[in-house]
PDB file of C-alpha atoms (C1' of nucleotides) in Angstrom:
ATOM      1  CA  MET A 928     -33.089 -28.353  16.392  1.00 58.00           C
ATOM      2  CA  SER A 929     -30.015 -30.641  14.928  1.00 71.00           C
ATOM      3  CA  PRO A 930     -26.318 -27.907  15.362  1.00 83.00           C
ATOM      4  CA  LEU A 931     -25.304 -25.692  12.422  1.00 85.00           C
ATOM      5  CA  PRO A 932     -23.163 -26.817   9.573  1.00 93.00           C
ATOM      6  CA  VAL A 933     -19.178 -26.449   9.842  1.00 95.00           C
ATOM      7  CA  ALA A 934     -17.117 -25.786   6.971  1.00 93.00           C
ATOM      8  CA  ASN A 935     -13.317 -25.754   7.729  1.00 95.00           C
ATOM      9  CA  GLY A 936     -13.894 -24.339  11.200  1.00 93.00           C
ATOM     10  CA  VAL A 937     -16.839 -21.679  10.509  1.00 96.00           C
ATOM     11  CA  ARG A 938     -19.551 -21.803  11.413  1.00 96.00           C
ATOM     12  CA  LEU A 939     -22.364 -22.088   8.359  1.00 97.00           C
ATOM     13  CA  THR A 940     -25.100 -19.204   8.764  1.00 98.00           C
ATOM     14  CA  ARG A 941     -27.832 -19.817   6.298  1.00 97.00           C
ATOM     15  CA  GLN A 942     -26.575 -16.515   4.928  1.00 98.00           C
ATOM     16  CA  ARG A 943     -22.773 -17.331   4.874  1.00 98.00           C
ATOM     17  CA  GLN A 944     -24.196 -21.095   3.302  1.00 98.00           C
ATOM     18  CA  VAL A 945     -26.313 -18.823   0.439  1.00 98.00           C
ATOM     19  CA  VAL A 946     -23.082 -16.157   0.325  1.00 98.00           C
ATOM     20  CA  LEU A 947     -21.119 -19.341  -0.835  1.00 98.00           C
ATOM     21  CA  ASP A 948     -23.616 -21.025  -3.038  1.00 98.00           C
ATOM     22  CA  THR A 949     -24.023 -18.315  -4.620  1.00 98.00           C
ATOM     23  CA  LEU A 950     -20.691 -17.188  -5.574  1.00 98.00           C
ATOM     24  CA  GLY A 951     -20.281 -21.484  -6.527  1.00 97.00           C
ATOM     25  CA  THR A 952     -22.622 -20.527  -9.295  1.00 97.00           C
ATOM     26  CA  MET A 953     -21.087 -17.480 -10.220  1.00 96.00           C
ATOM     27  CA  ARG A 954     -18.045 -17.869 -13.770  1.00 93.00           C
ATOM     28  CA  THR A 955     -17.882 -14.418 -13.910  1.00 94.00           C
ATOM     29  CA  HIS A 956     -15.402 -13.456 -10.769  1.00 96.00           C
ATOM     30  CA  PRO A 957     -17.460 -10.356  -9.743  1.00 97.00           C
ATOM     31  CA  GLU A 958     -16.550  -7.431  -6.859  1.00 97.00           C
ATOM     32  CA  ALA A 959     -18.465  -8.149  -3.432  1.00 98.00           C
ATOM     33  CA  MET A 960     -21.353  -6.186  -4.796  1.00 98.00           C
ATOM     34  CA  GLN A 961     -22.125  -8.515  -7.891  1.00 98.00           C
ATOM     35  CA  VAL A 962     -22.039 -11.312  -5.090  1.00 98.00           C
ATOM     36  CA  PHE A 963     -24.089  -9.004  -2.512  1.00 98.00           C
ATOM     37  CA  HIS A 964     -26.948  -8.559  -5.816  1.00 98.00           C
ATOM     38  CA  ALA A 965     -26.732 -12.352  -6.240  1.00 98.00           C
ATOM     39  CA  VAL A 966     -27.338 -13.100  -3.056  1.00 98.00           C
ATOM     40  CA  ARG A 967     -30.638 -10.465  -2.112  1.00 97.00           C
ATOM     41  CA  GLU A 968     -32.135 -12.638  -4.778  1.00 97.00           C
ATOM     42  CA  ARG A 969     -32.630 -15.788  -2.310  1.00 97.00           C
ATOM     43  CA  MET A 970     -32.468 -14.103   1.146  1.00 98.00           C
ATOM     44  CA  PRO A 971     -33.368 -10.064   0.446  1.00 97.00           C
ATOM     45  CA  ASN A 972     -32.809  -8.725   3.542  1.00 96.00           C
ATOM     46  CA  ILE A 973     -29.449  -9.967   3.559  1.00 98.00           C
ATOM     47  CA  SER A 974     -26.832  -6.852   4.553  1.00 98.00           C
ATOM     48  CA  LEU A 975     -24.167  -5.447   2.348  1.00 98.00           C
ATOM     49  CA  ALA A 976     -21.972  -5.290   5.764  1.00 98.00           C
ATOM     50  CA  THR A 977     -22.655  -9.279   6.267  1.00 98.00           C
ATOM     51  CA  VAL A 978     -21.934  -9.933   2.711  1.00 98.00           C
ATOM     52  CA  TYR A 979     -18.380  -8.698   3.098  1.00 98.00           C
ATOM     53  CA  ARG A 980     -17.973 -10.209   6.467  1.00 98.00           C
ATOM     54  CA  THR A 981     -18.918 -13.320   5.150  1.00 98.00           C
ATOM     55  CA  LEU A 982     -16.598 -13.283   2.299  1.00 98.00           C
ATOM     56  CA  GLY A 983     -13.619 -12.071   5.099  1.00 98.00           C
ATOM     57  CA  VAL A 984     -14.958 -15.381   6.996  1.00 98.00           C
ATOM     58  CA  LEU A 985     -14.376 -17.832   3.706  1.00 98.00           C
ATOM     59  CA  ARG A 986     -11.665 -16.437   2.510  1.00 96.00           C
ATOM     60  CA  ASP A 987      -9.388 -16.893   6.186  1.00 96.00           C
ATOM     61  CA  ALA A 988     -11.285 -20.383   5.875  1.00 96.00           C
ATOM     62  CA  GLY A 989      -9.913 -21.288   2.276  1.00 95.00           C
ATOM     63  CA  LEU A 990     -13.492 -21.781   1.299  1.00 97.00           C
ATOM     64  CA  VAL A 991     -13.223 -18.960  -1.481  1.00 97.00           C
ATOM     65  CA  ARG A 992     -10.580 -16.891  -3.588  1.00 95.00           C
ATOM     66  CA  GLU A 993      -9.876 -13.207  -3.754  1.00 96.00           C
ATOM     67  CA  PHE A 994      -8.244 -11.195  -5.536  1.00 95.00           C
ATOM     68  CA  VAL A 995      -7.177  -8.262  -7.068  1.00 93.00           C
ATOM     69  CA  THR A 996      -7.147  -7.409 -10.784  1.00 89.00           C
ATOM     70  CA  HIS A 997      -5.240  -3.923 -11.734  1.00 84.00           C
ATOM     71  CA  ASP A 998      -7.091  -1.812 -11.035  1.00 79.00           C
ATOM     72  CA  GLY A 999     -10.934  -2.456 -10.010  1.00 86.00           C
ATOM     73  CA  PRO A1000     -12.233  -3.785  -6.480  1.00 94.00           C
ATOM     74  CA  ARG A1001     -11.004  -6.952  -5.358  1.00 96.00           C
ATOM     75  CA  ARG A1002     -13.019 -10.089  -7.217  1.00 96.00           C
ATOM     76  CA  TYR A1003     -14.349 -13.482  -5.396  1.00 97.00           C
ATOM     77  CA  ASP A1004     -14.644 -17.067  -6.470  1.00 96.00           C
ATOM     78  CA  ALA A1005     -15.211 -20.224  -5.221  1.00 95.00           C
ATOM     79  CA  THR A1006     -13.286 -22.561  -8.216  1.00 91.00           C
ATOM     80  CA  PRO A1007     -11.426 -25.226  -6.549  1.00 86.00           C
ATOM     81  CA  GLY A1008      -7.944 -26.161  -7.326  1.00 85.00           C
ATOM     82  CA  GLU A1009      -4.970 -24.206  -7.608  1.00 85.00           C
ATOM     83  CA  HIS A1010      -5.707 -21.482 -11.136  1.00 90.00           C
ATOM     84  CA  PHE A1011      -4.742 -17.991 -12.239  1.00 91.00           C
ATOM     85  CA  HIS A1012      -6.973 -15.394 -13.668  1.00 92.00           C
ATOM     86  CA  LEU A1013      -6.468 -14.100 -17.289  1.00 93.00           C
ATOM     87  CA  ALA A1014      -8.172 -11.272 -17.994  1.00 90.00           C
ATOM     88  CA  CYS A1015      -9.396  -9.157 -21.779  1.00 89.00           C
ATOM     89  CA  ARG A1016      -6.943  -6.042 -21.955  1.00 85.00           C
ATOM     90  CA  SER A1017      -9.860  -5.139 -23.849  1.00 82.00           C
ATOM     91  CA  CYS A1018     -13.716  -5.700 -22.968  1.00 83.00           C
ATOM     92  CA  GLY A1019     -11.692  -6.910 -18.931  1.00 82.00           C
ATOM     93  CA  ARG A1020     -13.307 -10.330 -19.236  1.00 87.00           C
ATOM     94  CA  LEU A1021     -11.621 -12.611 -16.711  1.00 91.00           C
ATOM     95  CA  VAL A1022     -10.977 -16.863 -16.994  1.00 92.00           C
ATOM     96  CA  ASP A1023      -9.167 -19.269 -15.298  1.00 93.00           C
ATOM     97  CA  VAL A1024      -5.823 -20.694 -16.480  1.00 93.00           C
ATOM     98  CA  GLU A1025      -4.504 -24.109 -14.902  1.00 90.00           C
ATOM     99  CA  LEU A1026      -0.886 -23.607 -14.928  1.00 88.00           C
ATOM    100  CA  PRO A1027       0.439 -25.838 -12.776  1.00 87.00           C
ATOM    101  CA  GLU A1028       4.453 -24.770 -14.039  1.00 84.00           C
ATOM    102  CA  ALA A1029       3.729 -21.977 -12.060  1.00 86.00           C
ATOM    103  CA  ALA A1030       4.853 -23.686  -8.952  1.00 86.00           C
ATOM    104  CA  PHE A1031       8.758 -23.682 -10.511  1.00 88.00           C
ATOM    105  CA  LEU A1032       8.382 -19.357 -10.482  1.00 90.00           C
ATOM    106  CA  GLY A1033       8.286 -20.505  -6.056  1.00 91.00           C
ATOM    107  CA  ARG A1034      11.386 -22.798  -6.621  1.00 91.00           C
ATOM    108  CA  ARG A1035      13.309 -20.465  -8.900  1.00 92.00           C
ATOM    109  CA  ALA A1036      12.340 -17.731  -6.216  1.00 93.00           C
ATOM    110  CA  ALA A1037      13.724 -19.668  -3.599  1.00 92.00           C
ATOM    111  CA  GLU A1038      16.702 -20.103  -4.973  1.00 92.00           C
ATOM    112  CA  VAL A1039      17.301 -16.580  -5.975  1.00 91.00           C
ATOM    113  CA  THR A1040      16.436 -15.040  -2.290  1.00 94.00           C
ATOM    114  CA  LEU A1041      16.803 -15.962   0.827  1.00 92.00           C
ATOM    115  CA  PHE A1042      13.417 -16.463   1.871  1.00 95.00           C
ATOM    116  CA  SER A1043      11.358 -19.438   2.507  1.00 94.00           C
ATOM    117  CA  ASP A1044       8.172 -20.769   2.486  1.00 93.00           C
ATOM    118  CA  ILE A1045       7.705 -19.686  -0.509  1.00 93.00           C
ATOM    119  CA  GLU A1046       4.060 -19.402  -2.944  1.00 90.00           C
ATOM    120  CA  VAL A1047       2.404 -17.833  -5.975  1.00 90.00           C
ATOM    121  CA  SER A1048      -0.239 -16.093  -4.518  1.00 87.00           C
ATOM    122  CA  GLN A1049      -1.639 -14.177  -7.469  1.00 88.00           C
ATOM    123  CA  VAL A1050      -0.457 -14.764 -11.171  1.00 89.00           C
ATOM    124  CA  GLU A1051      -2.406 -11.875 -13.569  1.00 89.00           C
ATOM    125  CA  LEU A1052      -1.757 -12.431 -16.931  1.00 91.00           C
ATOM    126  CA  THR A1053      -3.709  -9.842 -19.658  1.00 91.00           C
ATOM    127  CA  GLY A1054      -4.363 -10.753 -23.650  1.00 92.00           C
ATOM    128  CA  ILE A1055      -6.446 -10.141 -25.863  1.00 92.00           C
ATOM    129  CA  CYS A1056      -9.940 -12.701 -26.066  1.00 92.00           C
ATOM    130  CA  PRO A1057     -11.545 -14.117 -29.127  1.00 92.00           C
ATOM    131  CA  GLU A1058     -14.027 -11.365 -29.047  1.00 91.00           C
ATOM    132  CA  CYS A1059     -11.929  -8.928 -29.105  1.00 91.00           C
ATOM    133  CA  ALA A1060      -9.390 -10.032 -31.675  1.00 90.00           C
ATOM    134  CA  ALA A1061     -11.808 -11.140 -34.550  1.00 85.00           C
ATOM    135  CA  PRO A1062     -13.255  -8.547 -36.533  1.00 68.00           C
ATOM    136  CA  SER A1063     -16.348  -7.757 -35.034  1.00 63.00           C
ATOM    137  CA  GLY A1064     -18.592  -8.541 -38.338  1.00 51.00           C
ATOM    138  CA  GLY A1065     -17.023 -11.592 -39.687  1.00 42.00           C
TER     139      GLY A1065
ATOM    140  CA  MET B1466      12.923  29.805 -22.917  1.00 58.00           C
ATOM    141  CA  SER B1467      13.682  26.376 -23.643  1.00 73.00           C
ATOM    142  CA  PRO B1468      10.803  23.470 -24.046  1.00 85.00           C
ATOM    143  CA  LEU B1469      10.345  21.446 -21.458  1.00 87.00           C
ATOM    144  CA  PRO B1470      12.097  17.442 -21.931  1.00 95.00           C
ATOM    145  CA  VAL B1471      10.096  14.817 -23.352  1.00 96.00           C
ATOM    146  CA  ALA B1472      10.500  11.250 -22.388  1.00 94.00           C
ATOM    147  CA  ASN B1473       8.035   8.332 -23.621  1.00 96.00           C
ATOM    148  CA  GLY B1474       6.062  11.381 -24.700  1.00 95.00           C
ATOM    149  CA  VAL B1475       4.648  13.182 -21.999  1.00 97.00           C
ATOM    150  CA  ARG B1476       6.477  16.394 -21.008  1.00 97.00           C
ATOM    151  CA  LEU B1477       8.525  17.184 -17.892  1.00 98.00           C
ATOM    152  CA  THR B1478       7.252  19.720 -16.174  1.00 98.00           C
ATOM    153  CA  ARG B1479       8.996  20.775 -12.530  1.00 97.00           C
ATOM    154  CA  GLN B1480       6.784  18.909 -10.324  1.00 98.00           C
ATOM    155  CA  ARG B1481       6.981  16.088 -12.824  1.00 98.00           C
ATOM    156  CA  GLN B1482      10.412  15.867 -12.819  1.00 98.00           C
ATOM    157  CA  VAL B1483      10.823  15.839  -9.328  1.00 98.00           C
ATOM    158  CA  VAL B1484       8.342  12.701  -8.427  1.00 98.00           C
ATOM    159  CA  LEU B1485       9.687  10.641 -10.634  1.00 98.00           C
ATOM    160  CA  ASP B1486      13.582  11.352  -9.356  1.00 98.00           C
ATOM    161  CA  THR B1487      12.316  10.552  -6.113  1.00 98.00           C
ATOM    162  CA  LEU B1488      10.887   7.504  -6.708  1.00 98.00           C
ATOM    163  CA  GLY B1489      13.902   6.363  -8.966  1.00 97.00           C
ATOM    164  CA  THR B1490      15.805   6.735  -5.639  1.00 97.00           C
ATOM    165  CA  MET B1491      13.322   4.628  -2.895  1.00 97.00           C
ATOM    166  CA  ARG B1492      13.530   0.780  -2.798  1.00 93.00           C
ATOM    167  CA  THR B1493      10.885   0.146  -0.721  1.00 94.00           C
ATOM    168  CA  HIS B1494       8.165   0.162  -3.050  1.00 96.00           C
ATOM    169  CA  PRO B1495       6.484   2.934  -1.457  1.00 97.00           C
ATOM    170  CA  GLU B1496       2.296   3.557  -1.932  1.00 97.00           C
ATOM    171  CA  ALA B1497       1.490   7.093  -3.185  1.00 98.00           C
ATOM    172  CA  MET B1498       0.952   8.859   0.212  1.00 98.00           C
ATOM    173  CA  GLN B1499       5.013   7.755   0.610  1.00 98.00           C
ATOM    174  CA  VAL B1500       5.566   8.850  -2.305  1.00 98.00           C
ATOM    175  CA  PHE B1501       4.261  12.260  -1.478  1.00 98.00           C
ATOM    176  CA  HIS B1502       5.932  12.538   1.184  1.00 98.00           C
ATOM    177  CA  ALA B1503       9.034  12.646  -0.296  1.00 98.00           C
ATOM    178  CA  VAL B1504       8.374  14.645  -2.882  1.00 98.00           C
ATOM    179  CA  ARG B1505       7.114  17.257  -0.405  1.00 98.00           C
ATOM    180  CA  GLU B1506      10.868  17.499   0.957  1.00 97.00           C
ATOM    181  CA  ARG B1507      11.966  19.087  -2.288  1.00 97.00           C
ATOM    182  CA  MET B1508       8.867  20.845  -2.997  1.00 98.00           C
ATOM    183  CA  PRO B1509       6.747  21.678  -0.561  1.00 97.00           C
ATOM    184  CA  ASN B1510       3.927  22.821  -2.694  1.00 96.00           C
ATOM    185  CA  ILE B1511       2.708  20.470  -4.766  1.00 98.00           C
ATOM    186  CA  SER B1512      -0.197  18.751  -3.672  1.00 98.00           C
ATOM    187  CA  LEU B1513      -1.466  15.191  -3.149  1.00 98.00           C
ATOM    188  CA  ALA B1514      -3.784  15.619  -6.063  1.00 98.00           C
ATOM    189  CA  THR B1515      -0.815  16.292  -8.360  1.00 98.00           C
ATOM    190  CA  VAL B1516       1.538  13.561  -7.712  1.00 98.00           C
ATOM    191  CA  TYR B1517      -1.528  11.162  -7.265  1.00 98.00           C
ATOM    192  CA  ARG B1518      -2.131  12.452 -11.358  1.00 98.00           C
ATOM    193  CA  THR B1519       1.938  12.243 -11.882  1.00 98.00           C
ATOM    194  CA  LEU B1520       1.726   8.338 -11.010  1.00 98.00           C
ATOM    195  CA  GLY B1521      -0.787   8.126 -13.703  1.00 98.00           C
ATOM    196  CA  VAL B1522       0.870   9.642 -16.424  1.00 98.00           C
ATOM    197  CA  LEU B1523       4.079   8.632 -15.462  1.00 98.00           C
ATOM    198  CA  ARG B1524       2.226   4.907 -15.141  1.00 97.00           C
ATOM    199  CA  ASP B1525       0.589   4.976 -18.771  1.00 96.00           C
ATOM    200  CA  ALA B1526       3.752   6.534 -20.402  1.00 96.00           C
ATOM    201  CA  GLY B1527       5.624   3.406 -18.916  1.00 95.00           C
ATOM    202  CA  LEU B1528       7.808   5.452 -16.758  1.00 97.00           C
ATOM    203  CA  VAL B1529       6.976   4.095 -13.666  1.00 97.00           C
ATOM    204  CA  ARG B1530       5.658   0.601 -12.557  1.00 95.00           C
ATOM    205  CA  GLU B1531       1.891   0.705 -11.143  1.00 95.00           C
ATOM    206  CA  PHE B1532       1.191  -2.655  -9.052  1.00 94.00           C
ATOM    207  CA  VAL B1533      -1.602  -3.900  -6.016  1.00 93.00           C
ATOM    208  CA  THR B1534      -0.429  -6.224  -3.495  1.00 89.00           C
ATOM    209  CA  HIS B1535      -2.746  -8.534  -1.999  1.00 85.00           C
ATOM    210  CA  ASP B1536      -4.129  -6.244   0.474  1.00 80.00           C
ATOM    211  CA  GLY B1537      -2.886  -2.194   0.561  1.00 88.00           C
ATOM    212  CA  PRO B1538      -3.331   0.670  -1.702  1.00 95.00           C
ATOM    213  CA  ARG B1539      -1.775   0.095  -5.357  1.00 96.00           C
ATOM    214  CA  ARG B1540       2.940   0.638  -5.125  1.00 96.00           C
ATOM    215  CA  TYR B1541       4.712   2.282  -7.402  1.00 97.00           C
ATOM    216  CA  ASP B1542       8.436   1.390  -8.138  1.00 96.00           C
ATOM    217  CA  ALA B1543      10.863   2.598 -11.098  1.00 95.00           C
ATOM    218  CA  THR B1544      12.920   0.002 -11.144  1.00 91.00           C
ATOM    219  CA  PRO B1545      13.784  -0.794 -14.835  1.00 86.00           C
ATOM    220  CA  GLY B1546      13.573  -3.967 -16.227  1.00 86.00           C
ATOM    221  CA  GLU B1547      11.245  -6.745 -16.055  1.00 85.00           C
ATOM    222  CA  HIS B1548      10.295  -8.336 -12.662  1.00 90.00           C
ATOM    223  CA  PHE B1549       7.828  -9.875  -9.996  1.00 91.00           C
ATOM    224  CA  HIS B1550       7.684  -8.962  -6.439  1.00 92.00           C
ATOM    225  CA  LEU B1551       8.020 -11.361  -3.160  1.00 93.00           C
ATOM    226  CA  ALA B1552       6.314 -10.226  -0.169  1.00 90.00           C
ATOM    227  CA  CYS B1553       7.370 -11.207   3.207  1.00 89.00           C
ATOM    228  CA  ARG B1554       3.730 -12.799   5.345  1.00 85.00           C
ATOM    229  CA  SER B1555       5.213 -11.913   8.465  1.00 82.00           C
ATOM    230  CA  CYS B1556       6.393  -8.296   8.329  1.00 83.00           C
ATOM    231  CA  GLY B1557       4.857  -7.032   4.252  1.00 82.00           C
ATOM    232  CA  ARG B1558       9.047  -6.628   2.995  1.00 86.00           C
ATOM    233  CA  LEU B1559       8.829  -6.770  -0.260  1.00 91.00           C
ATOM    234  CA  VAL B1560      11.996  -7.185  -2.729  1.00 92.00           C
ATOM    235  CA  ASP B1561      12.000  -7.255  -6.266  1.00 93.00           C
ATOM    236  CA  VAL B1562      12.804 -11.195  -8.193  1.00 93.00           C
ATOM    237  CA  GLU B1563      13.428 -11.163 -11.269  1.00 91.00           C
ATOM    238  CA  LEU B1564      12.290 -14.104 -13.171  1.00 88.00           C
ATOM    239  CA  PRO B1565      12.985 -14.878 -16.622  1.00 88.00           C
ATOM    240  CA  GLU B1566      11.294 -18.089 -16.484  1.00 85.00           C
ATOM    241  CA  ALA B1567       8.489 -15.966 -16.124  1.00 86.00           C
ATOM    242  CA  ALA B1568       7.343 -15.655 -19.685  1.00 86.00           C
ATOM    243  CA  PHE B1569       6.896 -18.759 -20.197  1.00 88.00           C
ATOM    244  CA  LEU B1570       3.453 -18.931 -17.862  1.00 90.00           C
ATOM    245  CA  GLY B1571       2.953 -16.607 -20.963  1.00 91.00           C
ATOM    246  CA  ARG B1572       3.480 -18.761 -23.262  1.00 91.00           C
ATOM    247  CA  ARG B1573       2.113 -22.056 -21.876  1.00 91.00           C
ATOM    248  CA  ALA B1574      -1.763 -19.851 -20.841  1.00 93.00           C
ATOM    249  CA  ALA B1575      -1.637 -19.156 -24.824  1.00 92.00           C
ATOM    250  CA  GLU B1576      -1.849 -22.201 -25.978  1.00 92.00           C
ATOM    251  CA  VAL B1577      -4.915 -23.424 -23.590  1.00 91.00           C
ATOM    252  CA  THR B1578      -6.346 -20.317 -23.776  1.00 94.00           C
ATOM    253  CA  LEU B1579      -7.185 -18.057 -27.363  1.00 92.00           C
ATOM    254  CA  PHE B1580      -6.340 -15.622 -25.844  1.00 94.00           C
ATOM    255  CA  SER B1581      -3.647 -13.238 -28.117  1.00 94.00           C
ATOM    256  CA  ASP B1582      -0.907 -10.886 -27.207  1.00 93.00           C
ATOM    257  CA  ILE B1583      -0.518 -12.106 -23.744  1.00 93.00           C
ATOM    258  CA  GLU B1584       1.196 -10.675 -21.120  1.00 90.00           C
ATOM    259  CA  VAL B1585       2.761 -11.664 -17.663  1.00 89.00           C
ATOM    260  CA  SER B1586       1.508  -8.075 -15.580  1.00 87.00           C
ATOM    261  CA  GLN B1587       2.177  -9.544 -12.184  1.00 88.00           C
ATOM    262  CA  VAL B1588       3.553 -12.398 -10.479  1.00 89.00           C
ATOM    263  CA  GLU B1589       2.823 -11.784  -6.797  1.00 89.00           C
ATOM    264  CA  LEU B1590       4.678 -14.291  -4.700  1.00 91.00           C
ATOM    265  CA  THR B1591       4.904 -14.523  -0.755  1.00 91.00           C
ATOM    266  CA  GLY B1592       6.959 -16.128   1.700  1.00 92.00           C
ATOM    267  CA  ILE B1593       9.056 -15.551   5.220  1.00 92.00           C
ATOM    268  CA  CYS B1594      11.983 -13.419   4.735  1.00 92.00           C
ATOM    269  CA  PRO B1595      15.665 -13.757   6.769  1.00 92.00           C
ATOM    270  CA  GLU B1596      14.926 -11.456   9.410  1.00 91.00           C
ATOM    271  CA  CYS B1597      11.629 -13.019  10.063  1.00 91.00           C
ATOM    272  CA  ALA B1598      12.856 -16.612  10.054  1.00 90.00           C
ATOM    273  CA  ALA B1599      15.813 -16.195  12.127  1.00 85.00           C
ATOM    274  CA  PRO B1600      14.897 -16.958  15.373  1.00 67.00           C
ATOM    275  CA  SER B1601      14.829 -13.180  17.605  1.00 64.00           C
ATOM    276  CA  GLY B1602      17.178 -13.314  19.736  1.00 50.00           C
ATOM    277  CA  GLY B1603      20.433 -15.847  18.274  1.00 44.00           C
TER     278      GLY B1603
ATOM    279  C1'  DT C 258      -4.046  32.966 -27.074  1.00 54.95           C
ATOM    280  C1'  DT C 259      -4.592  28.583 -26.640  1.00 54.95           C
ATOM    281  C1'  DT C 260      -3.691  24.711 -24.569  1.00 54.95           C
ATOM    282  C1'  DT C 261      -2.210  21.192 -20.349  1.00 54.95           C
ATOM    283  C1'  DA C 262      -0.621  21.565 -15.449  1.00 54.95           C
ATOM    284  C1'  DT C 263      -1.732  22.385 -11.246  1.00 54.95           C
ATOM    285  C1'  DG C 264      -3.129  23.054  -6.249  1.00 54.95           C
ATOM    286  C1'  DC C 265      -7.200  22.912  -3.419  1.00 54.95           C
ATOM    287  C1'  DA C 266     -11.318  20.904  -1.874  1.00 54.95           C
ATOM    288  C1'  DA C 267     -14.952  18.330  -2.335  1.00 54.95           C
ATOM    289  C1'  DA C 268     -16.844  14.631  -3.852  1.00 54.95           C
ATOM    290  C1'  DT C 269     -16.873   9.610  -5.107  1.00 54.95           C
ATOM    291  C1'  DC C 270     -15.813   4.769  -4.153  1.00 54.95           C
ATOM    292  C1'  DG C 271     -15.224   0.378  -2.452  1.00 54.95           C
ATOM    293  C1'  DT C 272     -14.740  -1.516   2.279  1.00 54.95           C
ATOM    294  C1'  DT C 273     -15.128  -2.017   7.431  1.00 54.95           C
ATOM    295  C1'  DT C 274     -17.133  -0.625  11.563  1.00 54.95           C
ATOM    296  C1'  DG C 275     -19.680   0.517  16.324  1.00 54.95           C
ATOM    297  C1'  DC C 276     -24.103  -0.543  18.209  1.00 54.95           C
ATOM    298  C1'  DA C 277     -28.211  -2.560  19.158  1.00 54.95           C
ATOM    299  C1'  DT C 278     -30.504  -7.470  17.826  1.00 54.95           C
ATOM    300  C1'  DC C 279     -31.262 -11.791  16.733  1.00 54.95           C
ATOM    301  C1'  DA C 280     -30.128 -16.568  16.270  1.00 54.95           C
ATOM    302  C1'  DG C 281     -27.791 -20.296  18.180  1.00 54.95           C
ATOM    303  C1'  DG C 282     -25.142 -22.873  21.712  1.00 54.95           C
TER     304       DG C 282
ATOM    305  C1'  DC D 791     -27.975 -17.228  29.703  1.00 54.95           C
ATOM    306  C1'  DC D 792     -23.664 -15.977  26.823  1.00 54.95           C
ATOM    307  C1'  DT D 793     -21.061 -15.591  22.771  1.00 54.95           C
ATOM    308  C1'  DG D 794     -20.675 -15.092  18.354  1.00 54.95           C
ATOM    309  C1'  DA D 795     -23.926 -13.569  14.008  1.00 54.95           C
ATOM    310  C1'  DT D 796     -26.197  -9.741  11.598  1.00 54.95           C
ATOM    311  C1'  DG D 797     -28.161  -5.666   9.753  1.00 54.95           C
ATOM    312  C1'  DC D 798     -28.390  -0.733   9.818  1.00 54.95           C
ATOM    313  C1'  DA D 799     -25.948   3.144   9.565  1.00 54.95           C
ATOM    314  C1'  DA D 800     -22.113   6.520  10.060  1.00 54.95           C
ATOM    315  C1'  DA D 801     -17.467   6.617   9.713  1.00 54.95           C
ATOM    316  C1'  DC D 802     -12.906   5.256   7.124  1.00 54.95           C
ATOM    317  C1'  DG D 803      -9.367   5.465   3.928  1.00 54.95           C
ATOM    318  C1'  DA D 804      -7.357   6.219  -0.764  1.00 54.95           C
ATOM    319  C1'  DT D 805      -8.572   7.443  -5.108  1.00 54.95           C
ATOM    320  C1'  DT D 806     -10.535  10.666  -8.412  1.00 54.95           C
ATOM    321  C1'  DT D 807     -12.805  15.450 -10.175  1.00 54.95           C
ATOM    322  C1'  DG D 808     -13.980  20.166 -10.563  1.00 54.95           C
ATOM    323  C1'  DC D 809     -13.051  24.565 -10.639  1.00 54.95           C
ATOM    324  C1'  DA D 810     -10.452  28.709 -10.772  1.00 54.95           C
ATOM    325  C1'  DT D 811      -5.262  29.818 -11.101  1.00 54.95           C
ATOM    326  C1'  DA D 812      -0.769  29.204 -12.806  1.00 54.95           C
ATOM    327  C1'  DA D 813       2.896  28.090 -17.056  1.00 54.95           C
ATOM    328  C1'  DA D 814       3.531  26.622 -21.593  1.00 54.95           C
ATOM    329  C1'  DA D 815       3.250  26.168 -25.673  1.00 54.95           C
TER     330       DA D 815
END
DNA sequence: TTTTATGCAAATCGTTTGCATCAGG
DNA sequence: CCTGATGCAAACGATTTGCATAAAA
C-alpha cells in the first residue's frame, strides 16, 4: 500500500484530507462546528474531536489560518496568501482584504519598541457591507 | 442623597467605579478574572458576575477597551487613545504601541472593498521582547 | 413604588482530554 | 509489533443567565 501523503510535515490521513479539502471550498471563514457539519456530509463518522484536533494540526503546519474575531468562536480559512479580515458590524459577514501595506506597521512597531522579529499576526477591520448600507427595498 | 455620577451614559454605581478605577491602575491588560481579584481587594463582596457584567457595560460605553488575543480569554484596558497591542511570542507579555499610520489601512480597505464606515478595530502584532531576546546570563 | 444593579449558583458554549480501538509504518 | 490517529464521552475554563434581594430614581 502506498504511504500517506505528507504536507508541511503532517501526514495527511483520510480525515485530514477531507477537513483540509472541505475548508478549501468554504469561503465563509467558518467556525469549527461549521467545518464539522460540512465535513460530516462527506465522512459521516468523523468526530468533532478529530475536527478540532485536525484544525489545530493543520494550523500548526501552516496549512490553514486560525483567527479570532472580536466575539464568537475561532474561525478558519484555507485561503493562501497574506490577507486580513473585514467584518460587517451589521450582519457579521466577513470578507478578505489584501493589504500589502500592513507589513509597514510591523516595521514602524519595530522602530517604536525594542521588540524584534515583529509580525503582523492579525488585523481586524469592521465596517458596513454594501447590502447592509443599501436601503432595503431599493 | 446626591444622584449617582454618570459617565458616557452609564450610572457609576460603587462597584462600577471600583472596577473602572482598578482597571485604570493596571498596565498588564488583565483578563476578567485578574480584574476580579484586584477589585476584590478593595471590595471583598463583589461577585464575579458583576465584574463580567460591569466590564461589558463599560466596554459598550467606550470607557474600557476589550480585545482578544490569538489565544486565551478576553483582555481589558482603560488606556485612553488609539493604540494597538504587541505580544511577545516567547513570554506572552503585551505592550501598547501607538501607530497613527494604522488609520491608513482603513482608508485603503475602503478603496478595495465596497464597505463603508471602516474602522481598524484591532491590530495584533507579535514579536520577541528585549528580555526574551537577550542571552539570559550576560 | 418602579426600575435597575447586585450576588449567588446553575447553566451554557466552545474546546480539550483520557482512554480504548484502529490504521499505518 | 510499535506509534500515531481516531471516536466517544467526560472534563474543563470562560462567560452568561435566572432569580431573589438591595439600592437608586
